[in-house]
Coordinates of N, CA and C in Angstrom, one line a residue:
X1 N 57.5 104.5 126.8 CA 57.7 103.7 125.6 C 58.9 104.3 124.8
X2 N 60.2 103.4 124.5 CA 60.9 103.6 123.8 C 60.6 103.9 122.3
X3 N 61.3 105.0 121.5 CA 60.8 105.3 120.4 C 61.9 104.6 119.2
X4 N 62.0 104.0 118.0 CA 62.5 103.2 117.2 C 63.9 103.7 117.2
X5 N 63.9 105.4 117.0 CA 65.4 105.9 117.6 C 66.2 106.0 118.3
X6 N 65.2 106.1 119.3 CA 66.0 106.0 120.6 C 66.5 104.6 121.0
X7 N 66.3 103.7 120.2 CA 66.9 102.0 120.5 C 67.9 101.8 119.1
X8 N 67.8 102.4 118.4 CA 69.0 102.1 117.2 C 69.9 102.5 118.1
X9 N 70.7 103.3 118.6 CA 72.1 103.5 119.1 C 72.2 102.6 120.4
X10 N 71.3 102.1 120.5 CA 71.6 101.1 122.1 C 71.7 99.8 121.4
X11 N 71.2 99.5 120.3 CA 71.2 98.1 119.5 C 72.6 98.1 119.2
X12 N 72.9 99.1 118.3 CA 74.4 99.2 117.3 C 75.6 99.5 118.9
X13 N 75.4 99.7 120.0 CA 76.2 99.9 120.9 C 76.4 98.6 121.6
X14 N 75.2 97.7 121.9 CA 75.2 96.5 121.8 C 76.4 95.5 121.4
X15 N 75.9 96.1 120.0 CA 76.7 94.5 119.1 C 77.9 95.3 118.5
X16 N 78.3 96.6 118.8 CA 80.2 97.0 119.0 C 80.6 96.1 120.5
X17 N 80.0 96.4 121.3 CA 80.4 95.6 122.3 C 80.4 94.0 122.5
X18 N 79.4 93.3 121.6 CA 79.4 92.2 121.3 C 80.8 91.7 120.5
X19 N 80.7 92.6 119.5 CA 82.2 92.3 118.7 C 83.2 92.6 119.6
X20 N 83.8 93.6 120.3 CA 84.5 93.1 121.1 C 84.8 92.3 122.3
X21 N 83.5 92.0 122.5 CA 84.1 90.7 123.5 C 84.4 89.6 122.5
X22 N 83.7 88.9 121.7 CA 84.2 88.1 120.7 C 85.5 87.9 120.2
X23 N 85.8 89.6 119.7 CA 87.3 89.3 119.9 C 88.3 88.8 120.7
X24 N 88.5 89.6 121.5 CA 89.4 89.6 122.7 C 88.8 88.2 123.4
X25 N 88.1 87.6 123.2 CA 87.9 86.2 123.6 C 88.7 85.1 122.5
X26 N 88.3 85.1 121.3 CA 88.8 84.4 120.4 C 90.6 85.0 120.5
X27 N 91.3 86.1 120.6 CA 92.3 86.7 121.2 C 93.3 85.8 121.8
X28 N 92.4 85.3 123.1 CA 92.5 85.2 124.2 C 92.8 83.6 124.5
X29 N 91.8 82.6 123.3 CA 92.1 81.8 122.9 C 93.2 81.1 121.9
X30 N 93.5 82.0 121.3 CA 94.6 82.1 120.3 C 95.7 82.2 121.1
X31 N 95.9 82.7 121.4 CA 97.1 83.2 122.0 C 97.8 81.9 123.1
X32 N 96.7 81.4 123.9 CA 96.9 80.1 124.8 C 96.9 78.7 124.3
X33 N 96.4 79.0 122.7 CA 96.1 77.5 122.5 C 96.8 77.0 121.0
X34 N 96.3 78.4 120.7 CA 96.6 78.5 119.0 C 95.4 78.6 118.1
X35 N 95.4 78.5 116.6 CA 94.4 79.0 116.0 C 93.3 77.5 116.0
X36 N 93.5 76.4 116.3 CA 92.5 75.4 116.3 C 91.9 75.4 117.7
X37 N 90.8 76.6 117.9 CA 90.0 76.7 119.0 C 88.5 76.5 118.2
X38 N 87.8 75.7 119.3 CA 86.1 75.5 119.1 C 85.6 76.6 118.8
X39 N 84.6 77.7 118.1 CA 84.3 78.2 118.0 C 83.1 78.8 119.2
X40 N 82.5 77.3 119.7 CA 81.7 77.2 120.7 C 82.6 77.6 122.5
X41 N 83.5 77.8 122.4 CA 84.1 77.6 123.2 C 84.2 79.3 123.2
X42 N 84.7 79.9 122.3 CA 85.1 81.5 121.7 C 83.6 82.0 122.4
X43 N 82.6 81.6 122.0 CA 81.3 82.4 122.0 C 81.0 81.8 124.1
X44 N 81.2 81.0 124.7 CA 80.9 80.8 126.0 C 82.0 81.8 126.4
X45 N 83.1 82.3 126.1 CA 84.1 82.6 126.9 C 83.8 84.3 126.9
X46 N 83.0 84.4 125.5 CA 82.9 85.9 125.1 C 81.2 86.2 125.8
X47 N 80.9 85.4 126.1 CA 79.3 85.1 127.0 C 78.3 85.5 126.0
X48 N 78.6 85.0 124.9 CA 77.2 85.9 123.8 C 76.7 84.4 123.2
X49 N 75.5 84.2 122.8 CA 75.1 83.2 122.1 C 76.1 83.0 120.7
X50 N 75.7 81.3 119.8 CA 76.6 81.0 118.7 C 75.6 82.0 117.8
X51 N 74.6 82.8 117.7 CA 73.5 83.2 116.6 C 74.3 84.8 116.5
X52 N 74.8 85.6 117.6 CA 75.8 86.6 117.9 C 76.5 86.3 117.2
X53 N 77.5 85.2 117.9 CA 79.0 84.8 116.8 C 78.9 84.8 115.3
X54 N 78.4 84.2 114.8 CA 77.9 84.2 113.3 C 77.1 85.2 112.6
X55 N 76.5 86.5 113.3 CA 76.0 87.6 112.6 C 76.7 88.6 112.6
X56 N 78.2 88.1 113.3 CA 79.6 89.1 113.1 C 80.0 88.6 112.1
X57 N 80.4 87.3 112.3 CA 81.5 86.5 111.9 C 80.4 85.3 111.3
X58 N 80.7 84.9 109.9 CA 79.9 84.1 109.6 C 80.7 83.1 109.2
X59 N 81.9 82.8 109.5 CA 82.6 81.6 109.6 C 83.8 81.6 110.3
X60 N 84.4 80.1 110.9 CA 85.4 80.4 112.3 C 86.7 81.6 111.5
X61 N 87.1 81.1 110.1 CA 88.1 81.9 109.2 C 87.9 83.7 110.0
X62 N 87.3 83.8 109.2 CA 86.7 85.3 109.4 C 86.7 85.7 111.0
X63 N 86.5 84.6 111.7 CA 86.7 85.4 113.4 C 88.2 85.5 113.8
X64 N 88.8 84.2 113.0 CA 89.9 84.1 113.9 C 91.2 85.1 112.7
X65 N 90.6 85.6 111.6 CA 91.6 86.5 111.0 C 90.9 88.1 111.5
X66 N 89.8 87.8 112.4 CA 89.7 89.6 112.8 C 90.3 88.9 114.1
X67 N 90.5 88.4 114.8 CA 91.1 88.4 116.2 C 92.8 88.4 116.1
X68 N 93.1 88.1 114.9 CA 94.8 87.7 115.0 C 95.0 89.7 114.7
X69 N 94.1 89.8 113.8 CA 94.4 91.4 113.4 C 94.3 92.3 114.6
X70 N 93.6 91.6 115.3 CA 93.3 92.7 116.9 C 94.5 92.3 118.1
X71 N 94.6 91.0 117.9 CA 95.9 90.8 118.7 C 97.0 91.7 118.5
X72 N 97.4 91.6 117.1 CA 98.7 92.3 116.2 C 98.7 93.6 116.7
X73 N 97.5 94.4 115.9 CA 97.4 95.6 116.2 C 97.2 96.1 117.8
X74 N 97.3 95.6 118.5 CA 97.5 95.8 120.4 C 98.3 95.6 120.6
X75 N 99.8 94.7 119.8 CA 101.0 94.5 120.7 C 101.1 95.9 119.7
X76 N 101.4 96.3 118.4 CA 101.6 97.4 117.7 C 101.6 98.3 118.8
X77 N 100.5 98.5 119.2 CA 100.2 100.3 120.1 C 100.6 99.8 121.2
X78 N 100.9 98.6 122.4 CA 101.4 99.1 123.4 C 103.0 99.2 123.0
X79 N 103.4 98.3 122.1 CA 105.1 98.6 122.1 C 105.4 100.1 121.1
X80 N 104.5 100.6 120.7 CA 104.8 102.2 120.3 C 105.0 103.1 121.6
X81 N 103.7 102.7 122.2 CA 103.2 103.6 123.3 C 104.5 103.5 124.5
X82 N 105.5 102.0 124.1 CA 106.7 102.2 125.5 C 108.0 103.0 124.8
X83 N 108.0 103.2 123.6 CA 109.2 104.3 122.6 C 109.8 105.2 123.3
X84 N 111.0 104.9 124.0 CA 111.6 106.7 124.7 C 112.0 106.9 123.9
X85 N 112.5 107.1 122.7 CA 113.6 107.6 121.9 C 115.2 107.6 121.9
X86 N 115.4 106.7 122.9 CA 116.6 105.9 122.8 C 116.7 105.1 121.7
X87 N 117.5 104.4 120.6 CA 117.1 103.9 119.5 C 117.7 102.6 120.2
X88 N 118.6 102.4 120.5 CA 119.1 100.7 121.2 C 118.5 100.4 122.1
X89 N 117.6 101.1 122.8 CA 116.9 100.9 124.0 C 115.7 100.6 124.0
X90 N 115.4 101.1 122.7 CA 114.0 100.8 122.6 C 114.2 99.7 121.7
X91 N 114.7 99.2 120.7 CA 114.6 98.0 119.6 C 115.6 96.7 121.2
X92 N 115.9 96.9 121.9 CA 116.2 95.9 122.9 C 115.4 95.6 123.7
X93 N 114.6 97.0 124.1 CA 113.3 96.3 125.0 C 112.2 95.5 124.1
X94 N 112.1 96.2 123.0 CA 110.7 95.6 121.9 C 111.2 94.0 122.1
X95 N 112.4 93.5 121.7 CA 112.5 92.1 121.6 C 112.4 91.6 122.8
X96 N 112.9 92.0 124.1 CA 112.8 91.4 125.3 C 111.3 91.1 125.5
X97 N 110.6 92.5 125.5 CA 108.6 92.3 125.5 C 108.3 91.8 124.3
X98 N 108.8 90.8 123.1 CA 108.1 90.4 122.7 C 108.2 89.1 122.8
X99 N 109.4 88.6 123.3 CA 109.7 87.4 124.0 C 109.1 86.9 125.2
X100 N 108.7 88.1 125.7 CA 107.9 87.7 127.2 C 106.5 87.6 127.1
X101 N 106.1 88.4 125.9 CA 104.6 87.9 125.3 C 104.8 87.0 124.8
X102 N 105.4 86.1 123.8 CA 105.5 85.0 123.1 C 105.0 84.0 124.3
X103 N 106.5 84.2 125.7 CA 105.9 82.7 126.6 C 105.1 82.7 127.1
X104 N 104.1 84.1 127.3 CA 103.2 84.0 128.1 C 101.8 83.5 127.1
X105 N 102.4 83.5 126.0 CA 101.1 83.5 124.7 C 101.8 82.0 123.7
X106 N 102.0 81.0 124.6 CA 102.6 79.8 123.6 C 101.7 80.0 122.1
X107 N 100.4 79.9 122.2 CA 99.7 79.8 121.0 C 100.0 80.5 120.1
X108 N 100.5 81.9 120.2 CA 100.4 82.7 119.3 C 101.2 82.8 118.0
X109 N 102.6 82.3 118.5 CA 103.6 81.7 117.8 C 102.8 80.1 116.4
X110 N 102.1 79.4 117.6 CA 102.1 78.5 116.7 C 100.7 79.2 115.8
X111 N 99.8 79.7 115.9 CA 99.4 80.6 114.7 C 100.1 81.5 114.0
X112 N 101.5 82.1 114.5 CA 102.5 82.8 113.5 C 102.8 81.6 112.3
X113 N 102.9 80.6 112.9 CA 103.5 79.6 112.0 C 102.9 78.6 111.2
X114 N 101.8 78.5 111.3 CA 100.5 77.8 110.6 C 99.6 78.5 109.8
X115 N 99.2 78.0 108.6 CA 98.2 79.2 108.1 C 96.6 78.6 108.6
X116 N 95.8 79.4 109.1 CA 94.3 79.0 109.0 C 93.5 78.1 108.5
X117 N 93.1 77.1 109.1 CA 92.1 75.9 108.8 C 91.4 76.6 107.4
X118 N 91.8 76.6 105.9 CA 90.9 76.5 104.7 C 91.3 77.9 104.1
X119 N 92.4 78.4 104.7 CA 93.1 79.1 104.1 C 94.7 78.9 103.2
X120 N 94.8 79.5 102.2 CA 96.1 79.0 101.7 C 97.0 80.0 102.5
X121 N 97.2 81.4 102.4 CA 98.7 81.8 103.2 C 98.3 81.3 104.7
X122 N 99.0 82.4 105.1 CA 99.2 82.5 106.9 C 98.7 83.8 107.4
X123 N 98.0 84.2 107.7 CA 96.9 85.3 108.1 C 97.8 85.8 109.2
X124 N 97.7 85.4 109.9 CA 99.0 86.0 111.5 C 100.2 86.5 111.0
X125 N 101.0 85.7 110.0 CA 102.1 86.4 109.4 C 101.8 87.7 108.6
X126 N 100.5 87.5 107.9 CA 100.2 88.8 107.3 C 99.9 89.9 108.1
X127 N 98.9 89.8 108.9 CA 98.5 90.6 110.5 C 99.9 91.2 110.9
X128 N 100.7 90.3 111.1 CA 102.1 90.9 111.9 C 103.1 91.6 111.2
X129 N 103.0 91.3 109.3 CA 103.6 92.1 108.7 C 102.9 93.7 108.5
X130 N 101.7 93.8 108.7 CA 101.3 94.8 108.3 C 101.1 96.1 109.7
X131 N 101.0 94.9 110.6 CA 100.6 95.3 112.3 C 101.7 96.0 112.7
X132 N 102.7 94.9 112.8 CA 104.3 95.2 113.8 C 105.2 94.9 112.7
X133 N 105.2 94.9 111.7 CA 106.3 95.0 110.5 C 106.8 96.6 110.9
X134 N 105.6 97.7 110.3 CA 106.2 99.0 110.3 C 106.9 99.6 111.7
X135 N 107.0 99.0 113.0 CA 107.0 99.4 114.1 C 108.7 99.0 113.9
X136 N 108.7 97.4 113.6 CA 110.0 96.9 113.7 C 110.8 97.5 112.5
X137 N 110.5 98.1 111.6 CA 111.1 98.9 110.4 C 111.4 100.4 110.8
X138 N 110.6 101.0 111.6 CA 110.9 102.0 112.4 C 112.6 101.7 113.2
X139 N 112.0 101.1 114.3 CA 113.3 100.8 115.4 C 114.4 100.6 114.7
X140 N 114.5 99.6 113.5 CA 115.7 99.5 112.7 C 116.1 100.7 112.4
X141 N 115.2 101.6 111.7 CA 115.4 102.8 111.3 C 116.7 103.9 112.1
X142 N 116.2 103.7 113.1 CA 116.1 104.5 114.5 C 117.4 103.9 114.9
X143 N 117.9 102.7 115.0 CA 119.2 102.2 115.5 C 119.8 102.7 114.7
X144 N 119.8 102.6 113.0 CA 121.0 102.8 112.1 C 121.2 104.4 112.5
X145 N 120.4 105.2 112.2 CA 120.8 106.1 112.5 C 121.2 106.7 113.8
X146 N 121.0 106.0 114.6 CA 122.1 106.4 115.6 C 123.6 105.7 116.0
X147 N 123.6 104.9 114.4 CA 125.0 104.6 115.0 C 124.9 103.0 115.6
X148 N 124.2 102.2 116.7 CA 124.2 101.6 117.1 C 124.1 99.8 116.9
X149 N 123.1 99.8 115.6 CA 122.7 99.1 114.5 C 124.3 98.6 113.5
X150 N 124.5 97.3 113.5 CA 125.3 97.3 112.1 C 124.4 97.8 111.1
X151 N 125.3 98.6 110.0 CA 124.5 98.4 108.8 C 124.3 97.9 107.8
X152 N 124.2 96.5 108.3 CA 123.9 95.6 107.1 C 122.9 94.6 107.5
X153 N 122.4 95.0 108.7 CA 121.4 94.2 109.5 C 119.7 94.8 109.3
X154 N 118.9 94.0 108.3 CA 117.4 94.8 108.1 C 116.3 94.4 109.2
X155 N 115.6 95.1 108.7 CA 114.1 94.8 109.5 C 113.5 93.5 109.3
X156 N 113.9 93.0 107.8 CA 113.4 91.2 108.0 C 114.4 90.3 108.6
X157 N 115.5 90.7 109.0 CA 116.7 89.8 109.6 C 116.5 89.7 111.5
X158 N 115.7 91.5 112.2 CA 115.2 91.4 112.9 C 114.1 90.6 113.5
X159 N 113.2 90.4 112.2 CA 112.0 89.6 112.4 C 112.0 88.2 112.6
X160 N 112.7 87.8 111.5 CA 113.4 86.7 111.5 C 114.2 85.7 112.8
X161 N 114.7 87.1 113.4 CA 115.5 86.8 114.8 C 114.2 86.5 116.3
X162 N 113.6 87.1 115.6 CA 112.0 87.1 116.9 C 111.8 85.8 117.0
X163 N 111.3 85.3 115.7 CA 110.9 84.1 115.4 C 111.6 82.9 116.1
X164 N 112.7 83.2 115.5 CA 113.5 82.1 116.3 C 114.2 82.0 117.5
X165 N 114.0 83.2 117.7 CA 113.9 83.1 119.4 C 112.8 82.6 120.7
X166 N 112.0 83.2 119.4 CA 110.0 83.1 120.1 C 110.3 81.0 120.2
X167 N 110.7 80.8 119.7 CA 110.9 79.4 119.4 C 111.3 78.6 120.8
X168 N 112.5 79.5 121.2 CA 113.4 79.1 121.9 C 112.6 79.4 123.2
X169 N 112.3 81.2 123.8 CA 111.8 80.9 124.8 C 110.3 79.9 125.7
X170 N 109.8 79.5 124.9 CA 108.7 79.2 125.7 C 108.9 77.6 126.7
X171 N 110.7 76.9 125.8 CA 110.8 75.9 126.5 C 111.9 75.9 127.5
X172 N 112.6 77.2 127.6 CA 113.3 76.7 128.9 C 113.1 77.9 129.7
X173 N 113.9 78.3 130.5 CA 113.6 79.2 132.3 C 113.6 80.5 131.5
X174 N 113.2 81.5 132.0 CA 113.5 82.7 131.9 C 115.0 83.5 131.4
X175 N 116.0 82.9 132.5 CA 117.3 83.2 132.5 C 118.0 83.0 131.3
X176 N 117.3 81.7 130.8 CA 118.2 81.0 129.6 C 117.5 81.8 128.5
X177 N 116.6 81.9 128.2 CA 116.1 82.8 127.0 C 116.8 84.2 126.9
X178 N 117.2 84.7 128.5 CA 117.4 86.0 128.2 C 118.7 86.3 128.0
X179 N 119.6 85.1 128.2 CA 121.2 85.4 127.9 C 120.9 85.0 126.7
X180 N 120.4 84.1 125.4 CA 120.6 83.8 124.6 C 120.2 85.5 123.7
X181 N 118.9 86.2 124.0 CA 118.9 87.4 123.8 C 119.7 88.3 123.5
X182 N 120.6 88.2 125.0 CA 121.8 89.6 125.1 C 122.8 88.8 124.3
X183 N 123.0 87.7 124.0 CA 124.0 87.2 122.6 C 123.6 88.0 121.2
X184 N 122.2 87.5 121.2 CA 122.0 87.8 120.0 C 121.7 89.9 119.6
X185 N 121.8 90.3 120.7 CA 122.0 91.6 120.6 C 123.3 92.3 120.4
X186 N 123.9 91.7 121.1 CA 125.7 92.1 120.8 C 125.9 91.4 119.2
X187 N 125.3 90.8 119.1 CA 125.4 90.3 117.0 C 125.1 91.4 116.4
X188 N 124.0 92.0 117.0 CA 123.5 92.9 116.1 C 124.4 94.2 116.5
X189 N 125.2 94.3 117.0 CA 125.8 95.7 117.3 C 126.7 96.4 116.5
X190 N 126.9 97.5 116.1 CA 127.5 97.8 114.8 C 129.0 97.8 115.6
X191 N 129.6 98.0 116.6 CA 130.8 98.1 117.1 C 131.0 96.3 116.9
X192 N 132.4 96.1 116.0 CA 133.2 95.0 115.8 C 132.7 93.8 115.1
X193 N 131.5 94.2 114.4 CA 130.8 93.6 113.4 C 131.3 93.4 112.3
X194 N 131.6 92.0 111.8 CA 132.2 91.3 110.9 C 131.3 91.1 109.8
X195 N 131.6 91.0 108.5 CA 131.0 91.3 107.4 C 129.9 89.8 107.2
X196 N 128.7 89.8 106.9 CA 127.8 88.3 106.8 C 127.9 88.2 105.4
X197 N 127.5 86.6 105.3 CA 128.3 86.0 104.4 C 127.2 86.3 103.0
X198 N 125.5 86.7 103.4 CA 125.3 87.0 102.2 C 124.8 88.3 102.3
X199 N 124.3 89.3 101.1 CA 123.7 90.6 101.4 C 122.3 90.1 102.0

């Protein structure tokens, strides 16, 4: 006979694991589809009943702003976790891997760019300012001072540049996204960099 103790840490072990599959399922759907996914769909994919779903998450808002947060904060730690300390090396690869997550993750972009069914901001844009903002304010960091970076080029002008690239790759080849890339990296290079027209 199990004693009431000995099942409280298999309950609460349970339903951490419950919540993360929910996540990484609603994730999972985001990312492929964008933020207008069934919720019924989230809870079949995550294999838990809709009575689970809703004793995490008691409305689709609230699942799909913890899943954009969990998405965010995963690209955060794996593109930390690739940092050699090259400073052009690393703020070149970050855009390349996040260009190649963007096409592999159409949806994710179009929840960058939508705010949440009954929400007034944009919850993904917030997630990603607070997620991979400090990462991308790092690497800027990290170029200027080594020289490599114009210095008059910020961390919102980089972000800025994601976006609109994120834009760009998901609709043509590989090859073409990635020369438009190496253009836009030689823009950013402090060698023979012409003055921009505003601060």
């Amino acid at each position: 006979m199990t004693s009431p103790l000995a099942a409280a840490p298999v309950a609460r072990s349970d339903a951490v694991r419950n919540r993360v599959r929910l996540l990484d399922a609603a994730a999972g759907l985001i990312t492929e589809r964008g933020s207008d996914v069934d919720v019924r769909e989230i809870a079949r994919r995550a294999e838990v009943g809709m009575g689970t779903l809703y004793r995490h998450f008691p409305t689709k808002e609230a699942l799909l702003d913890a899943a954009l947060e969990h998405v965010f904060t995963s690209w955060a730690a794996a593109a930390s976790a690739a940092l050699t300390g090259r400073a052009w090396s690393d703020l070149s690869r970050f855009l390349g891997d996040a260009l190649t997550r963007q096409t592999a993750s159409p949806g994710l972009l179009d929840a960058y760019c939508q705010a949440l069914p009954g929400q007034a901001g944009n919850t993904a844009r917030q997630h990603c300012r607070q997620q991979v903002g400090p990462l991308i304010a790092d690497l800027v960091r990290a170029a200027h001072a080594s020289g490599d970076l114009r210095p008059d080029i910020t961390a919102e002008d980089v972000s800025l540049l994601l976006v609109a690239l994120g834009r760009i790759a998901p609709v043509v080849a590989e090859p073409a996204w990635r020369r438009i890339l190496h253009v836009s990296l030689d823009g950013l290079r402090a060698s023979s960099a012409t003055p921009l027209p505003h601060p």
